[in-house]
Amino acid sequence: MSRSFVCDIEALADDAWLLRFGDQLDPQLNARVHAIARRLGEHKPHWLRGLVPAFASLGVFFDPAADPARIHEELLALLAIDEASVADASAQASRTVEIPVVYGGEFGPDLETAATELQLSPQQLIARHSSGVYTVAMIGFAPGFPYLAGLDPALALPRLATPRARVAAGSVAIGGAQTGIYPRESPGGWRLLGRTPKVLFDPARATPSLLLPGDRVRFVAIEADRFADAGQ
Amino acid sequence: MSRHLRVLRPGLLTTVQDLGRTDWRHLGVAHAGALDSDAARLGNRLVGNNDNAAVLEVTLHGPTLQLESPLRIALTGAAVTARFDGEPVPGGRPVLLPAGTLELGAVRGGARAWLAIAGGIEVPEVLGSRSTDLRGGFGGLDGRALRNGDRLPLGDAPPSDTARLQSVRWWIDPGHDEDPRAPIRYLPSTHAWSAPLARRTWKVSASSNRQGLRLQGDALPTPKADGISEPVAPGTIQLPPDGQPIILLADAQTVGGYPRLGHVIAADLPRLAQCIPGHTLHFAAVDAGAAHRLACAARARVARIGVMIDARVPAV
């Protein structure tokens, strides 16, 4: 392991470095991850083969035929980034994507029980969940699955003791201190508040994922009869 | 005329794979691709394809395929019982087959074999690759393993015509120099709690798949604090709370929350593709310098075999 002044660097694979900026869910650390990822993406060193931005760390994949020691050196140079440019990068990145959601009923089977647990009415839970501005802290678990940071801490909910075998595609859910959206039908243990008709991930689209790491997200409550139209 | 292969029996888990998807990790897209990329590359060389052409990855028991026209094929990876209209088909070399039935049976001495076909399996590229992403449900043949009745489109290849099976008298050994019982080499992570992985004997669990090799043995001590998710990669050795390590393979997710013990070095990743359930594994720690040297040596070895093939294949 080596240290630059912003992160620890260790081998993730023979063809990847892991840059660790911290071990907390911290918006500032996450903004730094996205700023560094953007800087690497713009600089496009010839050896770069992919980036995986996570909550407080960044995977940097490189050409396996290249010399890892040289790449390490170049990385250190690229990591010399100051606070001001992190703030700039974060401001530039503030693309905001609105996600229409039908809350409750068959669309959000856990809304009622979640509200009861949080000592809120379902309407209050919807209002508080849809008033937040979230950040795509990381995409993972499945293609296009956004881990959204910025959940009101009062809305944190434990995951189900037994995960559901099938969660519908588009389900908007809370898991611990985060909220997220299931891109396709899959098993899942998060608490389902609602569902969006938007297609989160389609490998046939030029940009396959609706959301990108670092994006801002707002949920907009819609009525069930608008579900079909709002997906367009 | 477009060429096809018809699937008469799918085998246990047969998927279309090339060398994988590399550009979409930031969106949570797995690498996928042949679990032994060297075997896929060399199979392609044997039939005159480019290295990244799509091949069939066969798991434990192979498929039965109907050839509608003469084809050049090659089998690499572990030995697999193969018959063409009853006649044995040798592996590790180019074989020319007329129209008829190719039956692949049990894989022996390993878990997986690769069938390369001249022209490659020409399913559409999805996100820059023809590999099947089983968890994502895309790529390959509709993102799934082969089924009875599937028709696999084949790419263009130089015309070949034969009335009988024809092979050559030379072959390559695409297997690895290593004794299969030799330890799997890994680069330990730098965490202070990094567990004594190398001091125990591990058995490969039956719940292993293309996403990960699950190991069973005396549970390793696990760190108390639950970490936050970090990037992972094929080869990452994870330690879930039950103390039984998981080695991630090509279909691994892109991020994971379990503590990381380190990673299996690139030179030993192809060996993991051949671990059948019940197989015993040992580990040995190496440093980054050794990992790099061994990776270079493995690449050089594959390149040498490739040059040897290229010098002979035109004569087939």
Coordinates of C-alpha atoms in Angstrom, one line a residue:
Chain A
M1 CA 0.0 0.0 0.0
S2 CA 1.1 3.5 -0.7
R3 CA -0.3 6.9 0.2
S4 CA -0.9 10.0 -1.8
F5 CA -2.1 12.9 0.2
V6 CA -5.7 12.2 -0.7
C7 CA -6.0 8.4 -0.5
D8 CA -4.4 5.0 0.1
I9 CA -3.6 3.0 -3.0
E10 CA -3.5 -0.8 -3.0
A11 CA -3.7 -3.5 -5.6
L12 CA -7.3 -4.6 -6.4
A13 CA -6.2 -7.1 -9.1
D14 CA -3.1 -7.5 -11.3
D15 CA -4.7 -5.0 -13.6
A16 CA -6.4 -2.7 -11.2
W17 CA -5.6 -0.3 -8.3
L18 CA -8.0 0.5 -5.5
L19 CA -7.9 4.1 -4.3
R20 CA -9.4 4.4 -0.9
F21 CA -10.4 7.9 0.3
G22 CA -12.0 6.8 3.5
D23 CA -14.2 4.1 5.1
Q24 CA -17.3 6.2 5.8
L25 CA -20.5 7.1 3.9
D26 CA -19.6 10.7 3.7
P27 CA -20.9 13.1 1.0
Q28 CA -17.6 14.9 0.8
L29 CA -15.5 11.7 0.4
N30 CA -18.0 10.6 -2.3
A31 CA -17.8 13.9 -4.1
R32 CA -14.0 13.5 -4.1
V33 CA -14.3 10.0 -5.6
H34 CA -16.5 11.3 -8.4
A35 CA -14.2 14.3 -9.0
I36 CA -11.1 12.1 -9.3
A37 CA -13.1 9.6 -11.6
R38 CA -14.1 12.5 -13.8
R39 CA -10.6 13.9 -13.9
L40 CA -9.2 10.4 -14.9
G41 CA -12.0 10.0 -17.5
E42 CA -11.2 13.4 -19.0
H43 CA -7.4 12.9 -19.0
K44 CA -7.9 9.3 -20.5
P45 CA -4.4 8.0 -19.9
H46 CA -3.6 5.4 -22.7
W47 CA -3.5 2.6 -20.1
L48 CA -7.0 3.3 -18.6
R49 CA -9.4 0.4 -19.0
G50 CA -12.3 1.3 -16.7
L51 CA -13.3 3.0 -13.5
V52 CA -15.5 1.9 -10.7
P53 CA -16.5 4.8 -8.4
A54 CA -17.9 3.6 -5.1
F55 CA -18.9 5.3 -1.8
A56 CA -15.4 6.3 -0.6
S57 CA -13.1 4.4 -3.0
L58 CA -12.4 4.1 -6.7
G59 CA -11.3 1.1 -8.8
V60 CA -8.9 2.0 -11.6
F61 CA -8.5 -0.8 -14.2
F62 CA -5.6 -0.6 -16.5
D63 CA -4.1 -2.4 -19.6
P64 CA -2.7 -5.7 -18.1
A65 CA 0.2 -5.5 -20.5
A66 CA 1.3 -2.1 -19.1
D67 CA 3.8 -1.7 -16.3
P68 CA 1.9 -1.3 -13.0
A69 CA 4.8 0.6 -11.3
R70 CA 4.7 3.3 -14.1
I71 CA 0.9 3.5 -13.9
H72 CA 1.1 3.9 -10.1
E73 CA 3.4 6.9 -10.6
E74 CA 1.2 8.5 -13.2
L75 CA -1.8 8.0 -10.9
L76 CA -0.1 9.8 -8.1
A77 CA 0.5 12.8 -10.4
L78 CA -3.2 12.8 -11.5
L79 CA -4.4 12.6 -7.9
A80 CA -2.9 16.0 -7.0
I81 CA -6.2 17.7 -6.9
D82 CA -7.2 20.5 -4.6
E83 CA -10.4 21.1 -2.7
A84 CA -11.5 23.9 -5.1
S85 CA -11.4 21.7 -8.1
V86 CA -13.4 19.0 -6.2
A87 CA -16.1 21.7 -5.5
D88 CA -16.0 22.8 -9.2
A89 CA -16.3 19.3 -10.5
S90 CA -19.2 18.6 -8.1
A91 CA -21.0 21.7 -9.3
Q92 CA -20.5 20.9 -12.9
A93 CA -21.8 17.4 -12.3
S94 CA -25.0 18.6 -10.9
R95 CA -27.2 17.1 -13.6
T96 CA -30.5 16.5 -11.8
V97 CA -32.7 13.6 -13.0
E98 CA -36.4 13.5 -12.0
I99 CA -37.8 10.0 -11.3
P100 CA -41.6 9.7 -11.3
V101 CA -42.9 7.2 -8.6
V102 CA -46.2 5.7 -7.8
Y103 CA -46.0 5.3 -4.0
G104 CA -47.9 2.6 -2.1
G105 CA -50.5 -0.1 -3.0
E106 CA -49.3 -2.8 -5.3
F107 CA -46.4 -0.5 -6.4
G108 CA -45.0 -0.1 -2.9
P109 CA -46.1 -3.0 -0.8
D110 CA -44.0 -2.0 2.2
L111 CA -45.2 1.7 2.4
E112 CA -47.7 1.2 5.1
T113 CA -45.6 -1.0 7.4
A114 CA -42.6 1.3 6.9
A115 CA -44.6 4.3 7.8
T116 CA -45.9 2.6 10.9
E117 CA -42.4 1.7 12.0
L118 CA -41.2 5.3 11.4
Q119 CA -44.3 6.6 13.3
L120 CA -45.4 8.6 10.3
S121 CA -48.5 8.5 8.1
P122 CA -48.0 7.0 4.6
Q123 CA -48.5 10.5 3.2
Q124 CA -45.8 12.0 5.5
L125 CA -43.4 9.2 4.5
I126 CA -44.1 9.9 0.8
A127 CA -43.7 13.7 1.3
R128 CA -40.4 13.3 3.1
H129 CA -39.0 10.7 0.7
S130 CA -39.9 12.8 -2.4
S131 CA -38.7 16.1 -0.9
G132 CA -35.0 14.9 -0.7
V133 CA -32.3 15.6 -3.3
Y134 CA -30.2 12.5 -3.6
T135 CA -26.8 11.7 -5.1
V136 CA -25.9 8.6 -7.1
A137 CA -23.1 7.6 -4.7
M138 CA -22.4 4.4 -6.6
I139 CA -23.8 2.1 -9.2
G140 CA -23.5 -1.6 -8.5
F141 CA -25.1 -4.8 -7.2
A142 CA -26.7 -5.1 -10.7
P143 CA -26.3 -3.1 -13.9
G144 CA -27.8 0.3 -13.4
F145 CA -28.7 -0.1 -9.7
P146 CA -28.1 3.4 -8.1
Y147 CA -27.2 3.6 -4.4
L148 CA -28.6 7.0 -3.5
A149 CA -27.1 9.0 -0.7
G150 CA -28.9 11.8 1.1
L151 CA -31.8 9.9 2.7
D152 CA -33.3 11.8 5.6
P153 CA -31.7 9.9 8.5
A154 CA -35.2 9.7 10.2
L155 CA -36.3 7.5 7.2
A156 CA -33.6 4.8 7.7
L157 CA -35.1 1.3 7.8
P158 CA -33.6 -2.1 8.4
R159 CA -33.6 -4.5 5.5
L160 CA -36.1 -7.4 5.5
A161 CA -34.9 -10.3 7.7
T162 CA -35.8 -12.6 4.7
P163 CA -35.2 -11.0 1.3
R164 CA -38.1 -11.3 -1.2
A165 CA -37.5 -13.7 -4.0
R166 CA -38.9 -11.3 -6.5
V167 CA -38.8 -7.5 -6.5
A168 CA -40.4 -5.8 -9.5
A169 CA -38.3 -3.8 -11.9
G170 CA -38.4 -0.1 -11.1
S171 CA -39.1 -0.6 -7.4
V172 CA -38.0 2.4 -5.2
A173 CA -36.8 1.2 -1.9
I174 CA -35.1 2.0 1.4
G175 CA -32.3 -0.2 2.7
G176 CA -30.6 1.0 5.9
A177 CA -29.6 4.7 5.5
Q178 CA -29.9 4.6 1.7
T179 CA -32.5 4.6 -1.0
G180 CA -32.3 2.9 -4.4
I181 CA -34.1 1.6 -7.4
Y182 CA -34.2 -2.0 -8.7
P183 CA -33.4 -1.8 -12.4
R184 CA -34.8 -5.3 -13.2
E185 CA -36.8 -8.0 -11.4
S186 CA -34.5 -9.6 -8.9
P187 CA -34.4 -10.9 -5.4
G188 CA -34.0 -8.1 -2.8
G189 CA -34.2 -7.3 0.9
W190 CA -34.9 -3.5 0.7
R191 CA -38.3 -2.0 1.8
L192 CA -40.4 -1.2 -1.2
L193 CA -42.1 2.2 -1.1
G194 CA -43.1 2.6 -4.7
R195 CA -42.3 2.0 -8.3
T196 CA -41.1 4.1 -11.2
P197 CA -42.1 3.3 -14.8
K198 CA -38.7 4.6 -16.0
V199 CA -36.3 2.0 -17.4
L200 CA -33.2 2.3 -15.3
F201 CA -31.0 0.1 -17.5
D202 CA -31.3 -1.0 -21.1
P203 CA -28.2 -2.4 -22.7
A204 CA -29.6 -1.4 -26.2
R205 CA -29.5 2.3 -25.4
A206 CA -26.4 4.4 -26.3
T207 CA -26.2 5.4 -22.7
P208 CA -27.5 2.2 -21.1
S209 CA -28.0 3.5 -17.6
L210 CA -30.6 6.2 -16.9
L211 CA -28.5 7.4 -14.0
L212 CA -24.7 8.0 -13.9
P213 CA -22.4 8.0 -10.9
G214 CA -22.5 11.5 -9.3
D215 CA -25.9 12.5 -10.7
R216 CA -28.5 14.2 -8.5
V217 CA -31.9 12.6 -8.2
R218 CA -35.4 13.8 -7.2
F219 CA -38.4 11.6 -6.8
V220 CA -41.7 13.0 -8.0
A221 CA -44.9 11.3 -6.7
I222 CA -47.4 10.5 -9.5
E223 CA -50.9 8.9 -9.5
A224 CA -51.2 5.2 -10.4
D225 CA -53.2 6.0 -13.6
R226 CA -50.2 8.0 -14.9
F227 CA -47.7 5.0 -14.5
A228 CA -47.8 4.0 -18.2
D229 CA -47.5 7.5 -19.6
A230 CA -44.7 8.6 -17.2
G231 CA -42.4 5.8 -18.5
Q232 CA -42.1 7.5 -21.9
Chain B
M1 CA -26.0 -18.4 -47.2
S2 CA -26.0 -17.8 -43.5
R3 CA -24.7 -20.7 -41.4
H4 CA -26.1 -21.9 -38.2
L5 CA -25.7 -24.5 -35.5
R6 CA -28.7 -26.2 -34.1
V7 CA -28.8 -27.1 -30.4
L8 CA -30.2 -30.7 -30.0
R9 CA -29.2 -30.9 -26.3
P10 CA -27.9 -27.9 -24.3
G11 CA -25.5 -29.6 -21.9
L12 CA -25.4 -28.6 -18.2
L13 CA -24.6 -24.9 -18.7
T14 CA -23.3 -23.9 -22.1
T15 CA -22.9 -20.2 -22.8
V16 CA -21.7 -17.9 -25.6
Q17 CA -18.6 -16.1 -24.4
D18 CA -15.8 -13.9 -25.9
L19 CA -13.1 -12.0 -24.0
G20 CA -15.7 -10.0 -22.0
R21 CA -17.0 -6.5 -21.5
T22 CA -14.5 -3.9 -20.2
D23 CA -16.0 -0.5 -20.7
W24 CA -19.1 -0.5 -18.5
R25 CA -18.0 -1.3 -15.0
H26 CA -18.9 2.1 -13.7
L27 CA -22.5 1.3 -14.5
G28 CA -22.4 -2.0 -12.6
V29 CA -21.9 -4.2 -15.7
A30 CA -20.0 -7.4 -15.0
H31 CA -16.9 -8.3 -17.1
A32 CA -18.3 -11.8 -18.1
G33 CA -16.3 -13.5 -20.8
A34 CA -14.7 -17.0 -21.0
L35 CA -13.5 -18.0 -17.5
D36 CA -10.2 -19.1 -19.1
S37 CA -9.4 -16.4 -21.6
D38 CA -6.3 -18.1 -22.8
A39 CA -8.2 -21.2 -23.7
A40 CA -10.8 -19.1 -25.7
R41 CA -8.0 -17.2 -27.5
L42 CA -6.1 -20.3 -28.5
G43 CA -9.3 -22.1 -29.6
N44 CA -10.0 -19.1 -31.9
R45 CA -6.4 -19.2 -33.3
L46 CA -6.8 -22.9 -34.1
V47 CA -9.8 -22.2 -36.3
G48 CA -8.4 -19.0 -37.8
N49 CA -10.6 -16.5 -35.9
N50 CA -9.5 -13.4 -34.2
D51 CA -8.9 -13.8 -30.5
N52 CA -12.1 -12.1 -29.4
A53 CA -14.5 -14.2 -31.5
A54 CA -17.3 -15.7 -29.5
V55 CA -17.0 -19.4 -28.5
L56 CA -19.1 -21.8 -26.5
E57 CA -18.2 -22.4 -22.9
V58 CA -19.1 -25.9 -21.8
T59 CA -19.6 -26.7 -18.1
L60 CA -19.1 -30.3 -16.7
H61 CA -21.2 -31.8 -19.5
G62 CA -21.4 -30.6 -23.1
P63 CA -24.1 -30.0 -25.6
T64 CA -25.1 -31.9 -28.7
L65 CA -25.1 -29.8 -31.8
Q66 CA -26.4 -30.3 -35.3
L67 CA -24.0 -28.9 -38.0
E68 CA -25.9 -27.9 -41.1
S69 CA -22.8 -27.5 -43.2
P70 CA -19.1 -28.4 -43.0
L71 CA -17.3 -26.5 -40.2
R72 CA -13.8 -26.1 -38.7
I73 CA -13.8 -26.5 -34.9
A74 CA -11.4 -26.7 -32.0
L75 CA -11.8 -27.8 -28.4
T76 CA -9.6 -26.3 -25.7
G77 CA -9.6 -26.3 -21.9
A78 CA -10.2 -29.5 -19.9
A79 CA -10.5 -32.7 -21.9
V80 CA -14.1 -33.4 -23.1
T81 CA -15.5 -36.5 -24.5
A82 CA -16.5 -35.6 -28.1
R83 CA -18.0 -37.6 -30.9
F84 CA -19.0 -36.7 -34.4
D85 CA -21.6 -39.2 -35.8
G86 CA -19.9 -41.8 -33.4
E87 CA -16.3 -41.0 -34.3
P88 CA -14.0 -39.6 -31.6
V89 CA -13.1 -35.9 -32.1
P90 CA -9.6 -35.0 -30.8
G91 CA -9.0 -31.8 -28.8
G92 CA -6.4 -29.1 -28.9
R93 CA -6.2 -28.9 -32.7
P94 CA -8.3 -27.8 -35.7
V95 CA -10.8 -30.4 -36.9
L96 CA -12.8 -30.2 -40.1
L97 CA -16.3 -31.7 -39.8
P98 CA -19.0 -32.3 -42.5
A99 CA -22.7 -31.7 -41.8
G100 CA -23.8 -34.0 -39.0
T101 CA -24.1 -34.3 -35.2
L102 CA -21.4 -33.2 -32.8
E103 CA -21.9 -34.7 -29.4
L104 CA -19.9 -33.3 -26.4
G105 CA -20.1 -35.4 -23.3
A106 CA -18.5 -35.3 -19.9
V107 CA -15.6 -32.8 -19.1
R108 CA -12.7 -34.8 -17.6
G109 CA -9.9 -33.6 -15.3
G110 CA -11.5 -30.2 -14.9
A111 CA -14.8 -28.3 -15.0
R112 CA -14.8 -26.4 -18.4
A113 CA -14.0 -26.7 -22.0
W114 CA -14.3 -24.2 -24.9
L115 CA -15.6 -25.0 -28.4
A116 CA -14.4 -22.5 -31.0
I117 CA -15.9 -22.6 -34.5
A118 CA -14.5 -20.9 -37.6
G119 CA -16.3 -17.6 -38.1
G120 CA -17.3 -17.4 -34.4
I121 CA -20.8 -17.5 -32.9
E122 CA -22.2 -14.3 -34.4
V123 CA -24.9 -13.3 -31.9
P124 CA -25.3 -9.5 -31.8
E125 CA -22.8 -7.5 -29.7
V126 CA -24.3 -5.9 -26.6
L127 CA -22.3 -3.2 -24.9
G128 CA -19.3 -4.1 -27.0
S129 CA -19.2 -7.9 -26.4
R130 CA -21.0 -11.1 -27.4
S131 CA -20.5 -12.6 -23.9
T132 CA -23.5 -13.9 -22.0
D133 CA -24.2 -11.9 -18.8
L134 CA -26.3 -14.4 -16.9
R135 CA -27.2 -12.1 -14.0
G136 CA -27.8 -9.1 -16.2
G137 CA -29.9 -11.1 -18.6
F138 CA -28.3 -9.8 -21.8
G139 CA -25.5 -10.7 -24.3
G140 CA -24.9 -14.1 -25.8
L141 CA -28.2 -15.8 -26.6
D142 CA -30.7 -13.5 -24.9
G143 CA -28.6 -13.4 -21.8
R144 CA -29.1 -17.1 -21.0
A145 CA -27.5 -20.5 -21.3
L146 CA -28.3 -22.6 -24.4
R147 CA -31.6 -24.5 -24.7
N148 CA -33.0 -27.3 -26.8
G149 CA -33.9 -26.0 -30.3
D150 CA -31.7 -22.8 -30.2
R151 CA -30.1 -21.8 -33.5
L152 CA -26.7 -20.2 -33.2
P153 CA -25.8 -17.9 -36.0
L154 CA -22.2 -18.3 -37.3
G155 CA -19.9 -15.6 -38.8
D156 CA -18.3 -15.8 -42.2
A157 CA -15.3 -18.1 -42.6
P158 CA -13.3 -19.3 -45.5
P159 CA -15.3 -22.0 -47.4
S160 CA -14.5 -25.5 -46.1
D161 CA -15.8 -28.7 -47.7
T162 CA -15.3 -32.2 -46.5
A163 CA -17.2 -35.5 -46.6
R164 CA -15.6 -36.9 -43.4
L165 CA -13.9 -35.8 -40.2
Q166 CA -10.4 -34.5 -40.9
S167 CA -7.9 -33.5 -38.2
V168 CA -4.1 -33.0 -38.0
R169 CA -1.4 -34.9 -36.2
W170 CA -0.2 -32.1 -34.1
W171 CA -2.0 -30.5 -31.1
I172 CA -1.5 -27.9 -28.5
D173 CA -1.6 -28.3 -24.8
P174 CA -3.6 -25.3 -23.7
G175 CA -3.5 -26.5 -20.1
H176 CA -1.3 -24.8 -17.6
D177 CA 2.2 -25.8 -16.6
E178 CA 1.2 -26.0 -13.0
D179 CA 0.5 -29.2 -11.2
P180 CA -3.3 -28.9 -10.5
R181 CA -2.5 -29.4 -6.8
A182 CA 0.0 -26.5 -6.7
P183 CA -1.2 -23.7 -4.5
I184 CA -3.3 -20.9 -6.0
R185 CA -1.1 -17.8 -5.7
Y186 CA -2.6 -14.6 -4.3
L187 CA -1.6 -11.1 -3.4
P188 CA -2.8 -10.5 0.2
S189 CA -4.7 -7.2 0.9
T190 CA -2.9 -4.8 3.2
H191 CA -5.5 -4.9 6.0
A192 CA -4.0 -5.7 9.4
W193 CA -6.6 -8.4 10.1
S194 CA -5.8 -10.2 6.8
A195 CA -6.6 -13.8 7.7
P196 CA -4.5 -16.9 7.5
L197 CA -5.9 -18.1 4.2
A198 CA -2.8 -19.9 3.2
R199 CA -2.5 -22.0 6.3
R200 CA -5.8 -23.9 5.7
T201 CA -7.1 -26.5 3.2
W202 CA -10.2 -25.5 1.2
K203 CA -12.8 -27.5 -0.6
V204 CA -14.7 -26.0 -3.6
S205 CA -18.4 -25.9 -2.7
A206 CA -21.2 -27.2 -5.1
S207 CA -22.8 -23.7 -4.9
S208 CA -20.0 -22.3 -6.9
N209 CA -20.8 -20.7 -10.3
R210 CA -19.4 -18.2 -12.9
Q211 CA -19.9 -15.4 -10.4
G212 CA -17.8 -17.0 -7.7
L213 CA -16.0 -20.0 -6.3
R214 CA -17.3 -20.7 -2.8
L215 CA -14.8 -22.4 -0.5
Q216 CA -15.5 -24.5 2.5
G217 CA -13.1 -25.2 5.4
D218 CA -12.3 -24.1 9.0
A219 CA -13.9 -20.7 9.2
L220 CA -11.5 -17.8 9.1
P221 CA -11.8 -15.0 11.7
T222 CA -13.8 -12.1 10.3
P223 CA -13.3 -8.4 11.2
K224 CA -16.0 -7.0 13.6
A225 CA -16.8 -3.8 11.7
D226 CA -19.0 -4.0 8.6
G227 CA -17.2 -2.2 5.9
I228 CA -18.9 -0.1 3.2
S229 CA -19.0 -1.5 -0.3
E230 CA -15.9 -1.1 -2.4
P231 CA -14.9 -2.1 -6.0
V232 CA -14.2 -5.8 -6.6
A233 CA -12.9 -7.6 -9.6
P234 CA -12.5 -11.1 -11.0
G235 CA -10.0 -12.8 -8.6
T236 CA -11.0 -10.8 -5.5
I237 CA -11.1 -13.1 -2.4
Q238 CA -14.0 -12.0 -0.2
L239 CA -14.7 -13.1 3.4
P240 CA -18.4 -13.1 4.3
P241 CA -19.4 -13.2 8.0
D242 CA -19.4 -17.1 8.0
G243 CA -15.7 -17.1 7.5
Q244 CA -15.8 -19.2 4.3
P245 CA -14.0 -17.3 1.5
I246 CA -15.5 -16.6 -2.0
I247 CA -13.2 -16.1 -5.0
L248 CA -15.0 -13.9 -7.5
L249 CA -14.9 -15.0 -11.1
A250 CA -15.8 -13.3 -14.4
D251 CA -19.5 -12.8 -13.7
A252 CA -18.8 -11.0 -10.4
Q253 CA -20.7 -7.9 -9.5
T254 CA -18.6 -4.7 -9.7
V255 CA -18.8 -3.7 -6.0
G256 CA -19.0 -5.7 -2.8
G257 CA -19.4 -5.1 0.9
Y258 CA -17.5 -8.1 2.3
P259 CA -13.9 -7.7 3.6
R260 CA -11.3 -8.5 1.0
L261 CA -8.4 -10.9 1.8
G262 CA -6.6 -10.1 -1.5
H263 CA -6.8 -11.3 -5.0
V264 CA -5.8 -14.4 -7.0
I265 CA -3.0 -13.4 -9.4
A266 CA -3.9 -13.1 -13.1
A267 CA -1.6 -16.0 -14.0
D268 CA -3.7 -18.4 -11.8
L269 CA -7.2 -17.2 -12.7
P270 CA -7.5 -19.7 -15.6
R271 CA -6.9 -22.6 -13.1
L272 CA -9.9 -21.5 -11.1
A273 CA -12.1 -22.2 -14.1
Q274 CA -11.3 -25.9 -13.8
C275 CA -12.2 -26.3 -10.1
I276 CA -15.0 -28.8 -9.8
P277 CA -17.1 -29.1 -6.6
G278 CA -15.1 -31.1 -4.0
H279 CA -11.7 -30.0 -5.5
T280 CA -9.2 -29.2 -2.8
L281 CA -7.4 -25.8 -2.9
H282 CA -4.4 -24.4 -1.2
F283 CA -3.2 -20.8 -1.3
A284 CA 0.3 -19.3 -1.3
A285 CA 0.9 -15.6 -0.9
V286 CA 3.1 -13.8 -3.4
D287 CA 4.2 -10.1 -3.7
A288 CA 3.2 -7.7 -6.5
G289 CA 6.5 -8.2 -8.3
A290 CA 6.1 -11.9 -8.5
A291 CA 2.4 -11.5 -9.7
H292 CA 3.6 -9.2 -12.5
R293 CA 6.4 -11.5 -13.6
L294 CA 4.1 -14.5 -13.6
A295 CA 1.5 -12.6 -15.6
C296 CA 4.1 -11.6 -18.2
A297 CA 5.4 -15.2 -18.4
A298 CA 1.8 -16.6 -18.8
R299 CA 1.1 -14.0 -21.6
A300 CA 4.4 -14.9 -23.3
R301 CA 3.5 -18.6 -23.2
V302 CA 0.1 -18.0 -24.8
A303 CA 1.8 -15.8 -27.4
R304 CA 4.3 -18.5 -28.2
I305 CA 1.6 -21.1 -28.7
G306 CA -0.3 -18.7 -30.8
V307 CA 2.7 -18.2 -33.1
M308 CA 3.2 -21.9 -33.4
I309 CA -0.5 -22.3 -34.4
D310 CA -0.4 -19.5 -36.9
A311 CA 2.6 -21.1 -38.6
R312 CA 0.7 -24.4 -39.0
V313 CA -3.0 -23.6 -39.5
P314 CA -2.7 -22.5 -43.2
A315 CA -1.5 -26.0 -43.9
V316 CA -4.7 -27.7 -42.6

